[in-house]
Amino acid sequence: MKIVVTGGLGFIGSHTVVELQNEGFEVVVVDNLSNTSLSVLDGIQNITGKVPTFEKLDLREKEKVQDFFKRHHDISGVIHFAASKAVGESVENPLLYYENNINALVYVLQELQQKPEANFIFSSSCTVYGQAETMPITENASIQTAMSPYGNTKQIGEEIITDTAKVTNINAILLRYFNPIGAHPSTEIGELPIGVPQNLVPFITQTGFGLRKELSVYGDDYPTPDGTAVRDYIHVVDLAKAHVIALQRLLNKKNTAKVETFNLGTGTGSSVLEVIHTFEKVSGKKLPYKIVGRREGDITSAYANTDKANTILGWKAQSTLEQAMASAWKWEQKIRR
């Protein structure tokens, strides 16, 4: 079966391509290379023994999207990762996020709705919950006002998919990730941020390697045990495997609704300082950091209740924070050689 993976050379996308190919799927990767490199294809090939079909394509270009789906009319499903994903950047440049995250989604769905049957997996985020009222967060938690344009694009994206699925032959699963970290155990692929990392773990590993002078910790006055923000950090390979399971659920027509939603996390919250100390433990390095003011758009705490994914999908995160941080550090060392 042929599966299209948009943003398939990105961090989560590339790991999902590996898991799809390991399960025997034929994969077509679409990516505009705005936040990744073609070298990721080599990593995928080194792990799986095969190169996915690759097309450089910007999904904001509607006519090119139409042409792509005409040429790939025999696809069985789409896993949609292609999106900008940094909270801070979205606050500074909201229109970039609305154009990239919403237009691309609409153009892909417009093509899928013309098919007699379409399966769609959406890369959503725990940011749709905003600052949830209770922890851990279940899928039934109310959708709060978005704290950032990035979070808002994920909320709007989910609404667009839900509205479209009601009146078309599209079946969809919305996967709300918590915080993906780590790298493939082979160290062939991992997180490759362009420029200054917007996410905590690559900034930690780059600081550990000496590329950054010190890490900024945004706020130590949150109402948490050590004052720093708490997140649920999930190993990217665990996350990738969940996408394959979700896709198989749709392909096997096991879904019980046109649109289903699942949280993907570990169920455990870790503070920024805990993540730093875990890195220090696995790397043997002391990490220079300073406490600075809170960052606009950040929330206090978010970690998942994963019972639904555990029970219905039969999926559970396997890796610990230590294992994830160790893999991220191995990857950082490899790419700096």
Short mmCIF file of C-alpha atoms in Angstrom, two decimals:
data_model
loop_
_atom_site.label_atom_id
_atom_site.label_comp_id
_atom_site.label_asym_id
_atom_site.label_seq_id
_atom_site.Cartn_x
_atom_site.Cartn_y
_atom_site.Cartn_z
CA MET A 1 0.00 0.00 0.00
CA LYS A 2 1.22 3.46 -0.92
CA ILE A 3 1.25 6.03 1.90
CA VAL A 4 2.05 9.73 1.49
CA VAL A 5 3.95 11.32 4.36
CA THR A 6 3.98 15.12 4.20
CA GLY A 7 6.89 16.71 6.05
CA GLY A 8 8.38 13.23 5.86
CA LEU A 9 12.01 14.35 6.17
CA GLY A 10 11.31 16.25 9.37
CA PHE A 11 12.00 14.99 12.87
CA ILE A 12 8.86 12.95 13.54
CA GLY A 13 8.11 12.39 9.86
CA SER A 14 11.42 10.66 9.12
CA HIS A 15 11.07 8.30 12.07
CA THR A 16 7.54 7.46 10.93
CA VAL A 17 8.77 6.76 7.38
CA VAL A 18 11.22 4.26 8.88
CA GLU A 19 8.46 2.49 10.83
CA LEU A 20 6.17 2.43 7.77
CA GLN A 21 8.87 0.94 5.57
CA ASN A 22 9.71 -1.61 8.25
CA GLU A 23 6.03 -2.66 8.11
CA GLY A 24 6.19 -3.09 4.33
CA PHE A 25 4.41 0.09 3.20
CA GLU A 26 5.47 1.90 0.05
CA VAL A 27 6.15 5.47 1.15
CA VAL A 28 6.06 8.71 -0.83
CA VAL A 29 7.68 11.57 1.08
CA VAL A 30 6.68 15.18 0.40
CA ASP A 31 8.79 17.93 1.96
CA ASN A 32 9.79 21.48 1.04
CA LEU A 33 13.10 21.10 2.95
CA SER A 34 12.43 24.33 4.90
CA ASN A 35 13.51 22.77 8.20
CA THR A 36 15.43 19.66 7.23
CA SER A 37 17.98 18.25 4.80
CA LEU A 38 17.99 15.77 1.90
CA SER A 39 20.64 13.81 3.82
CA VAL A 40 17.79 12.41 5.95
CA LEU A 41 16.93 10.16 2.98
CA ASP A 42 20.32 8.49 3.38
CA GLY A 43 19.63 7.85 7.05
CA ILE A 44 16.25 6.28 6.24
CA GLN A 45 17.87 4.08 3.60
CA ASN A 46 20.66 3.02 5.98
CA ILE A 47 18.09 1.87 8.57
CA THR A 48 15.50 0.23 6.31
CA GLY A 49 17.51 -0.75 3.23
CA LYS A 50 15.17 1.22 0.96
CA VAL A 51 14.80 4.78 -0.20
CA PRO A 52 11.27 6.18 -0.11
CA THR A 53 10.05 8.05 -3.18
CA PHE A 54 10.76 11.72 -2.54
CA GLU A 55 9.18 14.84 -4.03
CA LYS A 56 10.26 18.34 -3.08
CA LEU A 57 6.95 20.17 -2.85
CA ASP A 58 5.63 23.18 -0.99
CA LEU A 59 2.06 22.32 -0.03
CA ARG A 60 1.13 26.02 -0.02
CA GLU A 61 1.26 25.87 -3.84
CA LYS A 62 -2.23 24.63 -4.64
CA GLU A 63 -1.67 23.74 -8.30
CA LYS A 64 1.39 21.66 -7.42
CA VAL A 65 -0.61 19.82 -4.76
CA GLN A 66 -3.31 19.08 -7.35
CA ASP A 67 -0.69 17.80 -9.79
CA PHE A 68 0.91 15.61 -7.13
CA PHE A 69 -2.36 13.86 -6.26
CA LYS A 70 -3.18 13.35 -9.95
CA ARG A 71 0.12 11.53 -10.37
CA HIS A 72 -0.26 9.58 -7.12
CA HIS A 73 -3.91 8.59 -7.53
CA ASP A 74 -3.35 5.13 -6.02
CA ILE A 75 -2.51 6.17 -2.46
CA SER A 76 -4.11 4.39 0.51
CA GLY A 77 -3.52 7.07 3.11
CA VAL A 78 -1.84 10.33 4.08
CA ILE A 79 0.06 11.08 7.28
CA HIS A 80 0.23 14.87 7.51
CA PHE A 81 3.18 16.32 9.42
CA ALA A 82 4.01 19.30 7.19
CA ALA A 83 3.70 22.38 9.43
CA SER A 84 5.72 25.00 11.24
CA LYS A 85 5.94 24.05 14.90
CA ALA A 86 7.66 26.54 17.21
CA VAL A 87 5.46 28.30 19.78
CA GLY A 88 7.76 31.31 20.21
CA GLU A 89 8.24 31.85 16.47
CA SER A 90 4.48 31.65 15.90
CA VAL A 91 3.93 34.50 18.38
CA GLU A 92 6.46 36.63 16.45
CA ASN A 93 5.28 35.63 12.95
CA PRO A 94 1.64 34.51 13.11
CA LEU A 95 0.85 34.87 9.40
CA LEU A 96 3.63 32.45 8.46
CA TYR A 97 1.99 29.88 10.74
CA TYR A 98 -1.55 30.47 9.47
CA GLU A 99 -0.44 30.23 5.84
CA ASN A 100 1.79 27.20 6.26
CA ASN A 101 -0.27 25.17 8.72
CA ILE A 102 -3.79 25.92 7.47
CA ASN A 103 -3.47 26.40 3.70
CA ALA A 104 -1.39 23.26 3.22
CA LEU A 105 -3.90 21.20 5.19
CA VAL A 106 -6.86 22.55 3.20
CA TYR A 107 -5.19 21.85 -0.16
CA VAL A 108 -4.40 18.24 0.79
CA LEU A 109 -7.95 17.63 2.07
CA GLN A 110 -9.43 19.14 -1.10
CA GLU A 111 -7.65 16.44 -3.10
CA LEU A 112 -8.52 13.62 -0.70
CA GLN A 113 -12.23 14.48 -0.64
CA GLN A 114 -12.38 13.62 -4.35
CA LYS A 115 -11.40 10.01 -3.65
CA PRO A 116 -14.04 7.35 -2.98
CA GLU A 117 -12.18 6.52 0.23
CA ALA A 118 -9.40 8.34 2.06
CA ASN A 119 -7.48 7.73 5.30
CA PHE A 120 -5.87 10.68 7.02
CA ILE A 121 -3.63 10.86 10.08
CA PHE A 122 -3.14 14.36 11.47
CA SER A 123 -0.13 15.51 13.45
CA SER A 124 -1.86 17.48 16.20
CA SER A 125 -0.58 18.64 19.55
CA CYS A 126 -1.33 18.88 23.24
CA THR A 127 -1.22 22.66 22.70
CA VAL A 128 -4.92 22.37 21.69
CA TYR A 129 -5.69 21.94 25.40
CA GLY A 130 -4.04 25.25 26.33
CA GLN A 131 -3.47 25.26 30.08
CA ALA A 132 -5.71 22.33 30.99
CA GLU A 133 -7.58 22.57 34.27
CA THR A 134 -6.61 19.11 35.54
CA MET A 135 -3.67 16.73 35.08
CA PRO A 136 -3.15 14.31 33.51
CA ILE A 137 -4.98 15.52 30.39
CA THR A 138 -7.57 13.23 28.82
CA GLU A 139 -8.93 13.51 25.29
CA ASN A 140 -12.18 14.81 26.80
CA ALA A 141 -10.48 17.86 28.33
CA SER A 142 -12.02 21.06 27.04
CA ILE A 143 -10.21 22.87 24.25
CA GLN A 144 -9.04 26.11 25.84
CA THR A 145 -8.30 29.39 24.11
CA ALA A 146 -5.01 28.84 22.30
CA MET A 147 -1.96 30.32 24.00
CA SER A 148 -0.13 30.87 20.69
CA PRO A 149 -0.81 31.09 16.94
CA TYR A 150 0.87 27.66 16.62
CA GLY A 151 -1.60 26.15 19.09
CA ASN A 152 -4.44 27.90 17.31
CA THR A 153 -3.45 26.38 13.95
CA LYS A 154 -3.68 22.92 15.51
CA GLN A 155 -7.13 23.69 16.95
CA ILE A 156 -8.33 25.09 13.62
CA GLY A 157 -6.77 22.15 11.78
CA GLU A 158 -8.69 19.66 13.91
CA GLU A 159 -11.93 21.58 13.27
CA ILE A 160 -11.31 21.64 9.51
CA ILE A 161 -10.70 17.89 9.43
CA THR A 162 -13.77 17.16 11.57
CA ASP A 163 -16.04 19.35 9.42
CA THR A 164 -14.67 17.83 6.21
CA ALA A 165 -14.94 14.23 7.37
CA LYS A 166 -18.64 14.72 8.17
CA VAL A 167 -19.49 15.34 4.52
CA THR A 168 -16.83 13.34 2.63
CA ASN A 169 -15.33 9.85 2.45
CA ILE A 170 -12.37 10.88 4.57
CA ASN A 171 -11.73 8.96 7.80
CA ALA A 172 -9.25 10.58 10.14
CA ILE A 173 -7.32 10.09 13.35
CA LEU A 174 -6.05 13.14 15.22
CA LEU A 175 -2.91 12.35 17.21
CA ARG A 176 -2.25 14.90 19.93
CA TYR A 177 1.45 14.65 20.78
CA PHE A 178 3.02 15.83 23.91
CA ASN A 179 6.78 16.60 23.58
CA PRO A 180 8.74 14.39 21.15
CA ILE A 181 12.46 14.04 21.86
CA GLY A 182 15.34 11.66 21.18
CA ALA A 183 16.67 10.02 18.04
CA HIS A 184 16.65 6.66 16.31
CA PRO A 185 18.84 4.13 18.18
CA SER A 186 20.90 3.64 15.01
CA THR A 187 21.85 7.38 15.17
CA GLU A 188 21.07 7.50 11.44
CA ILE A 189 18.26 10.04 11.90
CA GLY A 190 17.30 12.51 14.62
CA GLU A 191 16.28 16.11 15.19
CA LEU A 192 17.95 18.53 12.75
CA PRO A 193 16.86 22.07 13.64
CA ILE A 194 17.92 24.76 11.20
CA GLY A 195 19.52 27.70 13.01
CA VAL A 196 18.87 28.25 16.71
CA PRO A 197 16.74 25.39 18.10
CA GLN A 198 13.25 26.38 19.24
CA ASN A 199 12.78 23.21 21.32
CA LEU A 200 14.36 22.39 24.68
CA VAL A 201 16.23 19.14 24.02
CA PRO A 202 18.24 20.10 20.91
CA PHE A 203 19.19 23.33 22.69
CA ILE A 204 20.36 21.23 25.64
CA THR A 205 22.42 18.87 23.48
CA GLN A 206 23.93 21.75 21.47
CA THR A 207 24.86 23.50 24.73
CA GLY A 208 26.32 20.25 26.04
CA PHE A 209 28.44 20.01 22.90
CA GLY A 210 29.62 23.61 23.26
CA LEU A 211 27.76 25.08 20.28
CA ARG A 212 25.71 27.29 22.60
CA LYS A 213 27.19 29.24 25.50
CA GLU A 214 24.37 28.43 27.88
CA LEU A 215 20.76 27.33 28.03
CA SER A 216 18.01 29.77 28.99
CA VAL A 217 15.36 28.37 31.33
CA TYR A 218 12.20 30.40 30.80
CA GLY A 219 10.82 31.03 34.27
CA ASP A 220 11.40 29.40 37.67
CA ASP A 221 8.29 30.83 39.32
CA TYR A 222 5.69 28.42 37.95
CA PRO A 223 3.49 26.63 40.53
CA THR A 224 5.42 23.35 40.05
CA PRO A 225 7.69 21.41 42.46
CA ASP A 226 10.87 23.17 41.29
CA GLY A 227 9.30 26.27 39.72
CA THR A 228 10.05 25.31 36.10
CA ALA A 229 7.47 24.31 33.49
CA VAL A 230 6.41 20.65 33.31
CA ARG A 231 5.97 18.68 30.07
CA ASP A 232 5.48 15.08 28.98
CA TYR A 233 8.55 14.05 26.95
CA ILE A 234 8.02 11.08 24.62
CA HIS A 235 10.67 9.24 22.61
CA VAL A 236 10.20 9.94 18.90
CA VAL A 237 10.39 6.23 17.97
CA ASP A 238 7.50 5.44 20.32
CA LEU A 239 5.58 8.29 18.70
CA ALA A 240 6.36 7.08 15.17
CA LYS A 241 5.12 3.58 15.95
CA ALA A 242 1.79 5.02 17.12
CA HIS A 243 1.26 6.56 13.67
CA VAL A 244 1.63 3.19 11.97
CA ILE A 245 -0.82 1.59 14.42
CA ALA A 246 -3.32 4.44 13.88
CA LEU A 247 -2.99 4.14 10.11
CA GLN A 248 -3.54 0.36 10.24
CA ARG A 249 -6.67 0.99 12.33
CA LEU A 250 -8.13 3.09 9.50
CA LEU A 251 -6.97 0.76 6.73
CA ASN A 252 -8.55 -2.20 8.54
CA LYS A 253 -11.74 -0.18 9.13
CA LYS A 254 -11.51 -0.65 12.90
CA ASN A 255 -12.33 2.99 13.62
CA THR A 256 -15.65 3.53 15.40
CA ALA A 257 -16.11 7.16 14.26
CA LYS A 258 -15.23 9.24 11.21
CA VAL A 259 -12.75 11.17 13.32
CA GLU A 260 -11.00 9.69 16.36
CA THR A 261 -8.61 11.45 18.73
CA PHE A 262 -5.75 10.03 20.80
CA ASN A 263 -3.20 11.54 23.18
CA LEU A 264 0.36 10.35 22.62
CA GLY A 265 2.63 10.80 25.61
CA THR A 266 4.21 8.84 28.45
CA GLY A 267 1.74 9.89 31.13
CA THR A 268 4.57 11.39 33.22
CA GLY A 269 5.41 15.05 33.60
CA SER A 270 9.03 16.21 33.84
CA SER A 271 10.17 19.73 34.65
CA VAL A 272 12.74 21.65 32.62
CA LEU A 273 15.26 21.25 35.45
CA GLU A 274 14.59 17.50 35.61
CA VAL A 275 15.32 17.24 31.89
CA ILE A 276 18.56 19.20 32.35
CA HIS A 277 19.65 16.98 35.25
CA THR A 278 18.77 13.85 33.26
CA PHE A 279 20.98 15.10 30.42
CA GLU A 280 23.80 15.75 32.88
CA LYS A 281 23.44 12.20 34.19
CA VAL A 282 23.49 10.44 30.79
CA SER A 283 26.21 12.67 29.29
CA GLY A 284 28.44 13.13 32.32
CA LYS A 285 28.55 16.86 31.49
CA LYS A 286 27.60 19.84 33.61
CA LEU A 287 25.20 22.01 31.65
CA PRO A 288 25.55 25.82 31.91
CA TYR A 289 22.12 27.43 32.21
CA LYS A 290 20.53 30.63 33.46
CA ILE A 291 17.01 31.44 34.61
CA VAL A 292 15.32 34.13 32.51
CA GLY A 293 11.78 35.52 32.33
CA ARG A 294 8.83 33.45 31.17
CA ARG A 295 8.22 33.17 27.43
CA GLU A 296 4.94 34.35 25.93
CA GLY A 297 2.71 31.43 24.90
CA ASP A 298 4.18 28.95 27.39
CA ILE A 299 1.93 27.14 29.86
CA THR A 300 2.69 25.81 33.34
CA SER A 301 2.12 22.11 32.96
CA ALA A 302 0.97 19.52 30.41
CA TYR A 303 1.18 15.74 30.62
CA ALA A 304 -1.01 13.07 29.13
CA ASN A 305 -3.52 10.56 30.29
CA THR A 306 -2.72 7.84 27.73
CA ASP A 307 -5.35 5.27 28.76
CA LYS A 308 -7.31 5.65 25.51
CA ALA A 309 -4.30 5.02 23.24
CA ASN A 310 -3.12 2.20 25.51
CA THR A 311 -6.49 0.47 25.45
CA ILE A 312 -7.94 1.14 22.00
CA LEU A 313 -4.78 1.32 19.90
CA GLY A 314 -2.89 -1.18 22.02
CA TRP A 315 0.03 1.27 22.02
CA LYS A 316 2.17 2.37 24.94
CA ALA A 317 5.33 4.45 25.16
CA GLN A 318 8.27 2.18 25.99
CA SER A 319 11.29 4.46 26.45
CA THR A 320 12.25 6.35 29.60
CA LEU A 321 13.35 9.98 29.75
CA GLU A 322 16.92 8.76 30.35
CA GLN A 323 16.85 6.57 27.24
CA ALA A 324 15.41 9.38 25.14
CA MET A 325 17.99 11.90 26.37
CA ALA A 326 20.84 9.42 25.84
CA SER A 327 19.73 8.86 22.23
CA ALA A 328 19.48 12.63 21.63
CA TRP A 329 23.01 13.08 22.99
CA LYS A 330 24.41 10.25 20.83
CA TRP A 331 22.80 11.86 17.80
CA GLU A 332 24.22 15.31 18.64
CA GLN A 333 27.71 13.84 18.96
CA LYS A 334 27.38 12.02 15.65
CA ILE A 335 26.25 15.02 13.59
CA ARG A 336 29.02 17.23 15.03
CA ARG A 337 31.84 14.85 14.12
#
